[in-house]
Amino acid sequence: MPQTTQTTRPAQRRAPKFARLPLLDADGRPHPLENGLSIATFTLGVIAFLCGLFPGAHVAAAWLGAIGFWGGFYSQYVSATTPERALNIIGIVASFVGVAMGIYHGGFLP
């Protein structure tokens, strides 16, 4: 009787389609919160870095860099897969450079 030897799996929670990123879900399970935090960290880091290149955008660079830097640490803490961690590190470094350039060009206040 093959049906007696099969084990039943618990019902898995299905993530929304926008949260399924096969490149970040290396273990085959969806991680919508972790993926969102990793993408947000990366995005904030890139924007802070680009704003840090322009002296007139020092306020945006400083604030976005600080938010991306500390948010990236939390994202790194809760990350579940190696690709998420790699994206977090790129975002954290870009945020740090962005906030450093923002502070150099004038700081957090206009």
One Martini backbone bead per residue (centre of mass of N, CA, C, O) as a GRO file, in nm:
protein
  110
    1MET     BB    1   0.082   0.046   0.031
    2PRO     BB    2   0.164   0.359  -0.066
    3GLN     BB    3  -0.022   0.554   0.109
    4THR     BB    4   0.113   0.476   0.394
    5THR     BB    5   0.419   0.588   0.325
    6GLN     BB    6   0.322   0.864   0.295
    7THR     BB    7   0.391   1.189   0.353
    8THR     BB    8   0.263   1.472   0.485
    9ARG     BB    9   0.246   1.797   0.413
   10PRO     BB   10   0.241   2.093   0.506
   11ALA     BB   11   0.099   2.377   0.451
   12GLN     BB   12   0.199   2.614   0.233
   13ARG     BB   13   0.282   2.931   0.202
   14ARG     BB   14   0.181   3.165  -0.031
   15ALA     BB   15   0.318   3.389  -0.229
   16PRO     BB   16   0.322   3.645  -0.395
   17LYS     BB   17   0.433   3.713  -0.708
   18PHE     BB   18   0.619   3.965  -0.628
   19ALA     BB   19   0.783   3.777  -0.402
   20ARG     BB   20   0.894   3.597  -0.637
   21LEU     BB   21   1.246   3.540  -0.634
   22PRO     BB   22   1.460   3.320  -0.766
   23LEU     BB   23   1.736   3.460  -0.694
   24LEU     BB   24   1.667   3.493  -0.373
   25ASP     BB   25   1.532   3.193  -0.362
   26ALA     BB   26   1.753   2.944  -0.315
   27ASP     BB   27   1.569   2.737  -0.126
   28GLY     BB   28   1.253   2.753  -0.258
   29ARG     BB   29   1.148   2.968  -0.065
   30PRO     BB   30   0.956   3.216   0.039
   31HIS     BB   31   1.071   3.577   0.107
   32PRO     BB   32   0.915   3.864   0.123
   33LEU     BB   33   1.050   4.035   0.344
   34GLU     BB   34   1.351   3.989   0.274
   35ASN     BB   35   1.334   4.083  -0.018
   36GLY     BB   36   1.231   4.370   0.037
   37LEU     BB   37   1.470   4.460   0.216
   38SER     BB   38   1.694   4.413   0.008
   39ILE     BB   39   1.584   4.602  -0.212
   40ALA     BB   40   1.568   4.856  -0.037
   41THR     BB   41   1.867   4.873   0.035
   42PHE     BB   42   1.976   4.890  -0.252
   43THR     BB   43   1.814   5.139  -0.343
   44LEU     BB   44   1.908   5.339  -0.126
   45GLY     BB   45   2.210   5.313  -0.189
   46VAL     BB   46   2.206   5.410  -0.482
   47ILE     BB   47   2.070   5.684  -0.432
   48ALA     BB   48   2.273   5.792  -0.225
   49PHE     BB   49   2.518   5.777  -0.409
   50LEU     BB   50   2.410   5.963  -0.636
   51CYS     BB   51   2.353   6.209  -0.449
   52GLY     BB   52   2.657   6.234  -0.345
   53LEU     BB   53   2.770   6.353  -0.623
   54PHE     BB   54   2.581   6.599  -0.541
   55PRO     BB   55   2.591   6.881  -0.351
   56GLY     BB   56   2.273   6.958  -0.366
   57ALA     BB   57   2.205   6.642  -0.247
   58HIS     BB   58   2.292   6.606   0.063
   59VAL     BB   59   2.029   6.546   0.215
   60ALA     BB   60   1.942   6.290   0.066
   61ALA     BB   61   2.203   6.132   0.107
   62ALA     BB   62   2.205   6.129   0.417
   63TRP     BB   63   1.924   6.003   0.475
   64LEU     BB   64   1.925   5.758   0.283
   65GLY     BB   65   2.189   5.641   0.392
   66ALA     BB   66   2.100   5.599   0.687
   67ILE     BB   67   1.856   5.421   0.631
   68GLY     BB   68   2.007   5.204   0.461
   69PHE     BB   69   2.214   5.124   0.674
   70TRP     BB   70   2.022   5.034   0.911
   71GLY     BB   71   1.829   4.861   0.738
   72GLY     BB   72   2.055   4.666   0.641
   73PHE     BB   73   2.115   4.539   0.913
   74TYR     BB   74   1.836   4.414   0.951
   75SER     BB   75   1.831   4.257   0.685
   76GLN     BB   76   2.078   4.085   0.758
   77TYR     BB   77   1.956   3.952   1.013
   78VAL     BB   78   1.687   3.824   0.844
   79SER     BB   79   1.820   3.669   0.644
   80ALA     BB   80   1.810   3.351   0.438
   81THR     BB   81   2.007   3.411   0.196
   82THR     BB   82   2.283   3.473   0.008
   83PRO     BB   83   2.168   3.678  -0.202
   84GLU     BB   84   2.056   3.869   0.011
   85ARG     BB   85   2.329   3.932   0.148
   86ALA     BB   86   2.467   4.054  -0.098
   87LEU     BB   87   2.265   4.286  -0.142
   88ASN     BB   88   2.305   4.410   0.137
   89ILE     BB   89   2.605   4.483   0.115
   90ILE     BB   90   2.582   4.672  -0.123
   91GLY     BB   91   2.378   4.867   0.016
   92ILE     BB   92   2.548   4.941   0.266
   93VAL     BB   93   2.793   5.061   0.118
   94ALA     BB   94   2.638   5.271  -0.050
   95SER     BB   95   2.516   5.415   0.196
   96PHE     BB   96   2.780   5.497   0.330
   97VAL     BB   97   2.891   5.664   0.098
   98GLY     BB   98   2.647   5.855   0.075
   99VAL     BB   99   2.657   5.971   0.365
  100ALA     BB  100   2.947   6.074   0.351
  101MET     BB  101   2.902   6.270   0.111
  102GLY     BB  102   2.669   6.428   0.242
  103ILE     BB  103   2.833   6.534   0.482
  104TYR     BB  104   3.059   6.670   0.319
  105HIS     BB  105   2.845   6.867   0.155
  106GLY     BB  106   2.643   6.942   0.448
  107GLY     BB  107   2.443   6.728   0.545
  108PHE     BB  108   2.113   6.702   0.690
  109LEU     BB  109   2.094   7.008   0.640
  110PRO     BB  110   2.034   7.295   0.436
   0.00000   0.00000   0.00000
